[in-house]
Each structure stands twice: as structure tokens, then as C-alpha cells.
XYZ file of C-alpha atoms in Angstrom:
428
model
C 79.088 -8.968 104.658
C 77.602 -12.437 104.799
C 74.504 -13.368 106.535
C 75.313 -14.685 110.019
C 72.428 -16.696 109.893
C 73.523 -18.455 106.687
C 76.897 -19.310 108.574
C 74.875 -20.581 111.440
C 72.558 -22.916 109.384
C 74.786 -23.919 106.680
C 78.302 -23.769 107.882
C 79.570 -26.443 105.287
C 78.089 -24.405 102.300
C 79.946 -21.514 103.709
C 83.288 -23.104 104.416
C 83.165 -24.873 100.720
C 82.119 -21.416 99.188
C 85.079 -19.722 100.591
C 87.462 -22.380 99.826
C 86.835 -21.789 96.098
C 88.340 -18.416 96.697
C 91.460 -20.248 98.508
C 90.120 -18.648 101.715
C 89.957 -21.191 104.520
C 88.382 -20.021 107.905
C 87.613 -21.391 111.105
C 83.710 -21.878 110.777
C 83.486 -24.079 114.044
C 85.518 -21.463 115.908
C 83.172 -18.739 114.822
C 79.953 -20.787 115.620
C 81.414 -21.249 119.370
C 82.288 -17.434 119.450
C 78.679 -16.698 118.109
C 77.027 -18.931 120.676
C 79.172 -16.996 123.184
C 78.205 -13.752 121.989
C 74.514 -14.427 121.930
C 74.568 -15.842 125.431
C 76.337 -12.738 126.692
C 73.941 -10.579 125.005
C 71.259 -12.494 126.685
C 72.725 -12.031 129.930
C 73.020 -8.352 129.473
C 69.354 -8.266 128.576
C 68.362 -10.145 131.624
C 70.464 -7.892 133.981
C 68.959 -4.866 132.496
C 65.545 -6.304 132.824
C 66.357 -7.207 136.540
C 67.517 -3.626 137.172
C 64.497 -2.117 135.759
C 62.492 -4.391 138.046
C 64.252 -3.569 141.268
C 64.420 0.242 140.118
C 60.633 0.044 140.002
C 60.339 -1.641 143.211
C 62.523 0.906 144.959
C 60.245 3.704 143.618
C 57.364 1.980 144.781
C 58.692 1.470 148.395
C 59.684 5.033 148.429
C 56.286 6.238 147.710
C 55.025 4.042 150.571
C 57.633 6.001 152.862
C 60.111 2.719 152.965
C 63.572 3.890 151.729
C 64.209 0.306 150.473
C 67.747 -0.052 151.589
C 67.834 -3.587 150.930
C 66.723 -3.214 147.215
C 69.091 -0.150 146.709
C 72.054 -2.649 147.897
C 70.735 -5.179 145.335
C 70.506 -2.446 142.550
C 74.059 -1.169 143.270
C 75.454 -4.776 143.169
C 73.464 -5.437 139.939
C 74.796 -2.114 138.279
C 78.380 -3.571 138.991
C 77.624 -6.989 137.298
C 75.944 -5.031 134.553
C 79.177 -2.927 133.807
C 81.084 -6.097 133.704
C 78.679 -8.024 131.580
C 78.480 -5.133 129.025
C 82.286 -4.897 128.936
C 82.636 -8.444 128.114
C 79.730 -8.221 125.482
C 81.391 -5.377 123.848
C 84.734 -7.336 123.653
C 82.808 -10.442 121.894
C 80.977 -8.130 119.722
C 84.274 -6.686 118.195
C 85.419 -9.975 117.754
C 82.436 -10.966 116.271
C 82.053 -8.241 113.900
C 85.807 -8.579 112.857
C 85.230 -12.058 111.569
C 82.265 -11.229 109.757
C 83.979 -8.205 108.284
C 86.881 -10.061 106.969
C 84.952 -12.675 105.015
C 84.648 -12.134 101.284
C 81.487 -12.811 99.313
C 80.510 -16.263 98.597
C 81.137 -17.162 94.914
C 78.135 -17.856 92.535
C 77.508 -21.775 92.063
C 78.666 -21.411 88.392
C 81.929 -19.749 89.250
C 84.883 -22.238 89.188
C 87.128 -22.517 92.052
C 90.850 -21.377 91.878
C 92.627 -18.273 90.383
C 93.203 -16.598 86.850
C 94.211 -19.891 85.144
C 90.572 -21.134 85.631
C 88.988 -18.010 84.260
C 86.473 -19.172 81.444
C 86.277 -17.483 78.056
C 82.504 -17.253 77.232
C 82.864 -15.661 73.752
C 85.282 -14.102 71.586
C 83.774 -11.426 69.099
C 85.392 -10.851 65.697
C 88.844 -11.593 64.677
C 92.277 -9.802 65.409
C 93.046 -7.224 62.865
C 95.551 -8.227 60.153
C 97.967 -5.555 60.515
C 101.411 -4.754 58.490
C 104.665 -5.583 60.329
C 106.135 -4.460 62.471
C 103.052 -3.782 64.485
C 103.621 -0.229 66.339
C 102.946 -0.534 70.009
C 100.466 2.115 71.639
C 103.247 4.012 73.371
C 104.967 4.489 70.326
C 101.705 5.516 68.426
C 100.470 7.649 71.230
C 103.959 9.739 71.181
C 103.994 9.993 67.305
C 100.609 11.116 67.100
C 101.019 13.588 70.008
C 98.170 12.115 71.925
C 99.931 11.308 75.208
C 102.799 13.115 76.880
C 104.272 10.607 79.204
C 107.397 12.461 80.092
C 105.642 15.498 81.033
C 103.092 13.347 83.133
C 105.886 11.953 85.329
C 107.317 15.528 85.600
C 104.044 16.598 86.899
C 103.034 13.995 89.366
C 105.566 11.135 89.307
C 105.496 7.543 87.757
C 102.190 6.151 86.849
C 100.835 9.395 85.451
C 100.419 11.001 81.881
C 99.021 14.074 80.270
C 96.632 13.859 77.393
C 96.967 16.474 74.680
C 95.698 17.682 71.635
C 93.764 15.211 69.517
C 94.524 12.697 72.506
C 92.472 14.866 74.894
C 89.925 15.450 72.527
C 89.620 11.603 71.822
C 89.614 10.903 75.667
C 86.673 13.292 76.081
C 84.782 12.116 73.090
C 85.014 8.520 74.460
C 83.628 9.651 77.803
C 80.702 11.747 76.512
C 79.806 8.858 73.914
C 79.515 6.401 76.833
C 77.533 8.810 79.008
C 75.038 9.699 76.145
C 74.694 6.112 75.382
C 73.737 5.044 78.946
C 71.702 8.085 79.577
C 69.544 7.043 76.519
C 69.173 3.695 78.164
C 67.559 5.072 81.205
C 70.521 5.472 83.467
C 70.378 8.466 85.747
C 73.797 10.741 85.372
C 75.446 11.337 88.660
C 78.500 13.359 89.306
C 79.595 12.266 92.932
C 82.061 13.571 95.179
C 85.678 12.219 94.587
C 86.650 12.257 98.557
C 84.681 9.535 100.574
C 84.244 8.632 103.987
C 85.776 5.427 105.870
C 81.899 4.317 106.136
C 81.782 4.706 102.133
C 84.905 2.219 101.751
C 83.351 -0.210 104.386
C 79.880 -0.375 102.529
C 81.699 -1.153 99.132
C 83.451 -4.046 100.939
C 86.882 -2.329 100.326
C 87.596 -1.616 103.894
C 88.910 -2.685 106.355
C 90.830 -5.358 104.342
C 92.090 -2.943 101.418
C 92.293 0.375 103.487
C 95.850 0.686 102.821
C 95.346 0.568 98.866
C 93.711 3.996 98.559
C 95.049 7.690 98.668
C 94.026 9.342 101.810
C 94.037 12.792 102.946
C 93.450 14.764 106.196
C 93.520 13.500 109.803
C 91.317 12.427 112.462
C 87.607 13.109 111.908
C 88.242 14.782 108.665
C 90.154 11.898 107.291
C 88.832 11.094 103.679
C 89.924 8.923 100.825
C 90.071 9.303 97.159
C 87.644 7.076 95.368
C 89.310 3.935 93.620
C 86.101 3.813 91.155
C 82.808 5.426 91.328
C 81.156 2.233 92.490
C 82.505 3.272 95.989
C 80.459 6.326 95.691
C 77.340 4.940 94.005
C 76.645 1.818 96.323
C 76.647 4.394 99.206
C 73.914 6.628 97.445
C 71.262 4.751 99.535
C 72.991 3.663 102.301
C 70.820 3.241 105.493
C 67.668 3.708 103.397
C 64.780 1.477 102.766
C 63.540 1.828 98.996
C 60.232 1.161 97.429
C 60.221 -2.053 95.373
C 58.290 -0.284 92.588
C 61.199 2.188 92.290
C 63.476 -0.809 91.345
C 65.729 -1.214 89.689
C 67.452 2.055 90.249
C 70.018 2.805 87.433
C 72.943 5.013 87.734
C 75.787 6.159 85.547
C 78.652 8.208 86.871
C 81.882 9.739 85.583
C 84.883 10.209 87.730
C 88.646 9.760 87.513
C 89.851 6.736 89.400
C 92.807 6.862 91.800
C 94.550 3.740 92.723
C 97.926 3.346 94.901
C 98.945 0.502 92.719
C 100.456 1.369 89.300
C 102.337 -0.541 86.569
C 106.115 -0.811 86.188
C 108.081 -0.324 82.987
C 107.321 -3.895 81.634
C 105.783 -3.779 78.189
C 102.531 -4.994 79.530
C 102.135 -2.260 81.881
C 103.597 0.602 79.811
C 101.779 3.754 78.518
C 98.239 4.311 79.987
C 97.316 0.432 80.610
C 98.091 0.920 84.260
C 98.627 4.099 86.397
C 97.574 5.956 89.581
C 94.888 8.037 87.897
C 92.606 7.091 85.120
C 88.961 7.807 83.586
C 86.008 5.588 83.885
C 82.427 5.787 83.273
C 80.560 3.251 85.800
C 77.231 2.034 85.607
C 75.482 0.721 88.994
C 72.281 -0.931 89.786
C 70.110 -1.546 92.767
C 67.723 -4.468 92.095
C 65.580 -7.233 93.516
C 67.249 -10.058 94.211
C 65.046 -12.301 91.641
C 66.374 -9.715 88.969
C 69.829 -9.393 89.644
C 71.118 -12.025 87.359
C 69.191 -10.762 84.419
C 70.668 -7.182 85.384
C 74.177 -8.338 85.372
C 73.635 -9.831 81.836
C 71.887 -6.541 80.812
C 74.899 -4.568 82.190
C 77.366 -6.958 80.264
C 75.540 -6.212 77.025
C 75.598 -2.575 77.413
C 79.573 -2.867 77.819
C 79.792 -5.169 74.642
C 77.665 -2.753 72.802
C 80.169 0.053 73.495
C 83.133 -2.095 72.541
C 81.923 -3.385 69.359
C 80.637 0.033 68.310
C 84.502 1.123 68.604
C 85.100 -1.647 65.884
C 87.420 -3.550 68.302
C 88.129 -6.997 68.668
C 87.274 -8.436 72.035
C 86.526 -11.332 74.221
C 84.129 -11.831 77.346
C 85.798 -13.977 80.355
C 83.957 -15.313 83.361
C 86.515 -15.027 86.298
C 87.223 -17.737 88.745
C 86.522 -17.428 92.350
C 89.947 -16.294 93.395
C 90.234 -13.656 90.621
C 86.885 -12.253 91.503
C 86.750 -8.887 93.876
C 86.301 -10.009 97.609
C 82.960 -8.173 97.399
C 81.660 -9.982 94.436
C 79.754 -13.083 93.802
C 80.288 -13.498 90.061
C 82.247 -11.081 87.422
C 82.476 -11.147 83.724
C 85.218 -9.196 82.034
C 85.208 -7.539 78.699
C 88.703 -7.661 77.501
C 90.209 -5.954 74.223
C 92.871 -7.308 71.938
C 96.437 -5.589 71.824
C 98.290 -6.594 68.935
C 101.822 -5.417 70.274
C 101.466 -7.688 73.299
C 99.463 -10.526 71.547
C 97.038 -10.418 74.739
C 93.780 -9.011 76.013
C 93.071 -6.328 78.580
C 90.361 -5.774 80.516
C 88.370 -2.574 79.971
C 85.052 -3.437 81.798
C 84.367 -5.544 84.729
C 80.705 -6.447 85.323
C 79.926 -7.691 88.759
C 77.067 -8.726 90.901
C 77.393 -8.338 94.592
C 74.314 -9.799 95.719
C 73.442 -8.604 98.963
C 76.896 -8.431 100.320
C 77.246 -4.635 99.941
C 73.657 -4.099 100.974
C 74.068 -5.824 104.263
C 77.158 -3.673 105.064
C 75.264 -0.566 104.099
C 71.897 -1.297 105.464
C 70.217 -0.901 102.068
C 66.880 -2.648 102.179
C 63.535 -2.587 100.112
C 60.014 -2.574 101.071
C 57.935 -5.138 99.017
C 55.012 -3.781 96.973
C 52.683 -6.204 98.486
C 53.794 -5.748 101.991
C 55.655 -7.950 104.516
C 59.076 -7.912 105.772
C 61.759 -5.567 104.183
C 64.480 -7.439 102.427
C 68.258 -6.476 101.295
C 68.636 -5.235 97.706
C 71.194 -6.664 95.371
C 74.076 -4.390 93.940
C 75.582 -4.401 90.724
C 78.241 -2.555 88.864
C 80.112 -2.526 85.534
C 82.516 -0.409 83.998
C 81.014 1.288 81.004
C 83.720 1.889 80.066
C 87.331 2.507 81.448
C 89.452 4.693 78.864
C 93.010 3.884 79.664
C 93.059 0.572 77.928
C 90.497 1.483 75.291
C 92.792 4.255 73.764
C 95.700 1.822 73.400
C 93.502 -1.017 71.810
C 91.973 1.785 69.236
C 95.477 2.932 68.234
C 96.755 -0.437 67.797
C 93.890 -2.025 66.148
C 92.989 0.921 63.921
C 96.678 1.575 62.808
C 97.797 1.756 59.218
C 101.390 1.117 57.775
C 101.844 5.017 57.169
C 101.621 5.487 61.056
C 98.091 6.955 61.000
C 95.368 5.598 63.156
C 91.615 5.785 61.850
C 89.322 7.413 64.449
C 86.136 5.052 65.063
C 83.348 6.366 63.272
C 80.965 6.532 66.296
C 83.319 9.319 67.748
C 84.014 11.565 64.324
C 81.045 13.759 64.890
C 82.435 14.809 68.010
C 84.869 17.138 66.585
C 87.550 14.573 65.763
C 89.034 13.975 62.348
C 88.530 10.820 60.421
C 92.273 10.015 60.875
C 95.025 10.703 63.432
C 98.202 11.831 61.677
C 101.741 11.854 63.278
C 103.293 14.980 64.677
C 107.261 15.823 64.607
C 107.011 16.917 68.099
C 105.100 17.540 71.348
C 105.660 21.356 71.857
């Protein structure tokens, strides 16, 4: 949520920042609504104060034996006026809050305006591997090696699902454990959060109300929950409504969860296999940081994601997203993208984002300065560390050999995996 004071004091800055995202809002109209809302709130407070004054006067007269009928009549008339003013204030407050809830975060100053076409490649690491032709794609390799059973995944759950099998399941699990071990060594606290979350959790993360239809839901009424689309949604809510101690910051967490997404790919080559689906595995990093530390924290998270990708021997690049391509809750995002030879394109395996105080405002997450003074909102940051459903295709394609075998990254071989994955005739 944006700071309403920022909108009041710097409306042009807010308008111009949102236009970088392609969002044109009626800031003058909101300021008029805001003035009406504040005036209505003041009027209600004044009426309540007047009612308290009259009630006290009635009580004093009664103690003196005077029923104070005239004052009682005034109190009754005031109660009616207060009820009307309260109702008007509630209507204005709802409109006021709906406007604020609908605003995305302001993009950072160094984020370019526009969509994907304005994403900036920050650096490219390594070179695409020189592979024998024809290059096998990840779907063919995963089937020949007996790693992923797409047909039975569809039979079990429908389109957009798959089953990891044999060495494929072992490779998936080895990747997740490798990532978790690395992040724990770096001082991140391991968290296994619930997969079902409340509406308030989605609101704090900035996904609701705008994207409330893009999650899987379960239950009705008060028991209504949704399946988390990413562990970020859970981790940002760990300290919802809390005031943290500055001496404890930054708080660093790492979580493993499946991620559940309503959207999935199609049968187009660029979205086949495990590249896009309704359920995939991801290790997520999260930090609660002081505002003055959040830029450095984002670069630290980016370095962590890059180190893991590089350690798998993969060619990749880092891209800074333009404003329209950045998630609405985030101010700045870097993507780490791996090379897929069969597509001649890159696929994102980690998004490293800084929400600044946007999520903290929605969730009421503050910190108390060590030297005293007023509390302030923390900054929240997240990074995929890493998502595996696109890593497996990149490993298969970049490490393939002409004979159909695939070399297992050396960092994973001590986890019970062979040095080389070899084709199987069938998937039993």
C-alpha cells in the first residue's frame, strides 16, 4: 500500500511513477475524496465529543435532582445526527480504502518505464554450450531418461501437471536439498509454512484483492482459504501486525513449498514440459530489513541466486525488469534467467524483488529504532532460491551429450545421484 501522506504531498511524483507501469489514476479525484473523508472523520469526532459533553451534563443535573429533559432531547437528536454521519464516514472510508488497495507499488527511480521490451540485461554469465545437432529438447530428454512422466501426470490431475519418477524425483529432491543447505549455511532460518492461507495473508502480500481470482481456493464462508502461489505469501505474513526490534534486523528466512498457480502453459513448445504448470517446487528466500539496508539486501539475495545457478554449471543472464513487467507489489525486480538451447531463449528461475514498505504497510509490520523514537515500517524482500521446474530443463539441455546421456552437475553427485543420467527404454 502506498503512503497516503506521500500522495497528498507529492501527487505528481505518484502519478508519474504509476504511469511508468502504464497505470493512469485520478489522483486529483482521490485528493478530493481524501479531503471529504478527513472532513467527515473530523465531523464524527466532534459529534462524539459533543455527545460525551451532553451526557456528562445530564448526569450532573440528575445528581442535583433535575431530570435535564432539554439536554436529553438534545442528546437524542445528536445520536441521530451521529448515526447518519457515521454511515457517511463508513461509505467514504470504503471508497478511500478501495482506491489505496488498488494502487500498485511505485517503481524505483532506476526502473525503466514500459513492458518486457524495456527489460535491461544487466550481465550475461558464461556462453551457451556448443551442442551436437540436432539438440534434444527437455521434454524428449526427460521422457527418454525416465525422469518425468507427463502422460500419467495429466491422467492424475489434468493438464499442467506431471510426475517426477526415479532419478528425476531424486534429482528434483537433490536440487531442493542443495539449495536449502546453502541458504541455511548463509544464516537463513528454515521455515515450513502452511500451504493454505487466509484472505488477510493474500492482502498483506499485495496479491489481493486484484489477483484474488488467480489462486486455488478451498472451503466456504469463514473457513475459506487459498493455496499459496509462492512461499513469499506466507513468509511476508510471519510478522504481520508486529513491531520488531531494530537490533534483530535483518530477519532472514528460507522456505520450501510447492507453489500452486491457476494459470499454466499451453501445448506451445515454449511452455511444454515442466516450464509452466499448476504446481511446481520452489525454495524461497525472504528478508525483513531496515529501509536503509534494503538496496544492499536485494543485491545479496541476487548474489545468492546467481551463485546457485552458476554452481550448476549453467549459462545464464540477469535482467532488470521494466516497470510494467514488475509485480504490482514490488518496486524493483531482477530476474535470473537460464539458457534453453532448444528454444534459443532464456527462462526465469529466480525473481529477486524489493517491495520496500508496500507490503509492510498492508500488514502493519514495523520496527522500533534501537535509539528510541517513532516506529517505522520495515522493508520486505524476496527471491526464488531457486524454482526447480525450469532448472531441470536447463540442466538436461545444457548438459546433454550426443549419445542421449546427461551429465549430472557435480555439486549434486554426493546426494546419491549418478555422474551421468542414461536413457531408459520405457517408464514402467
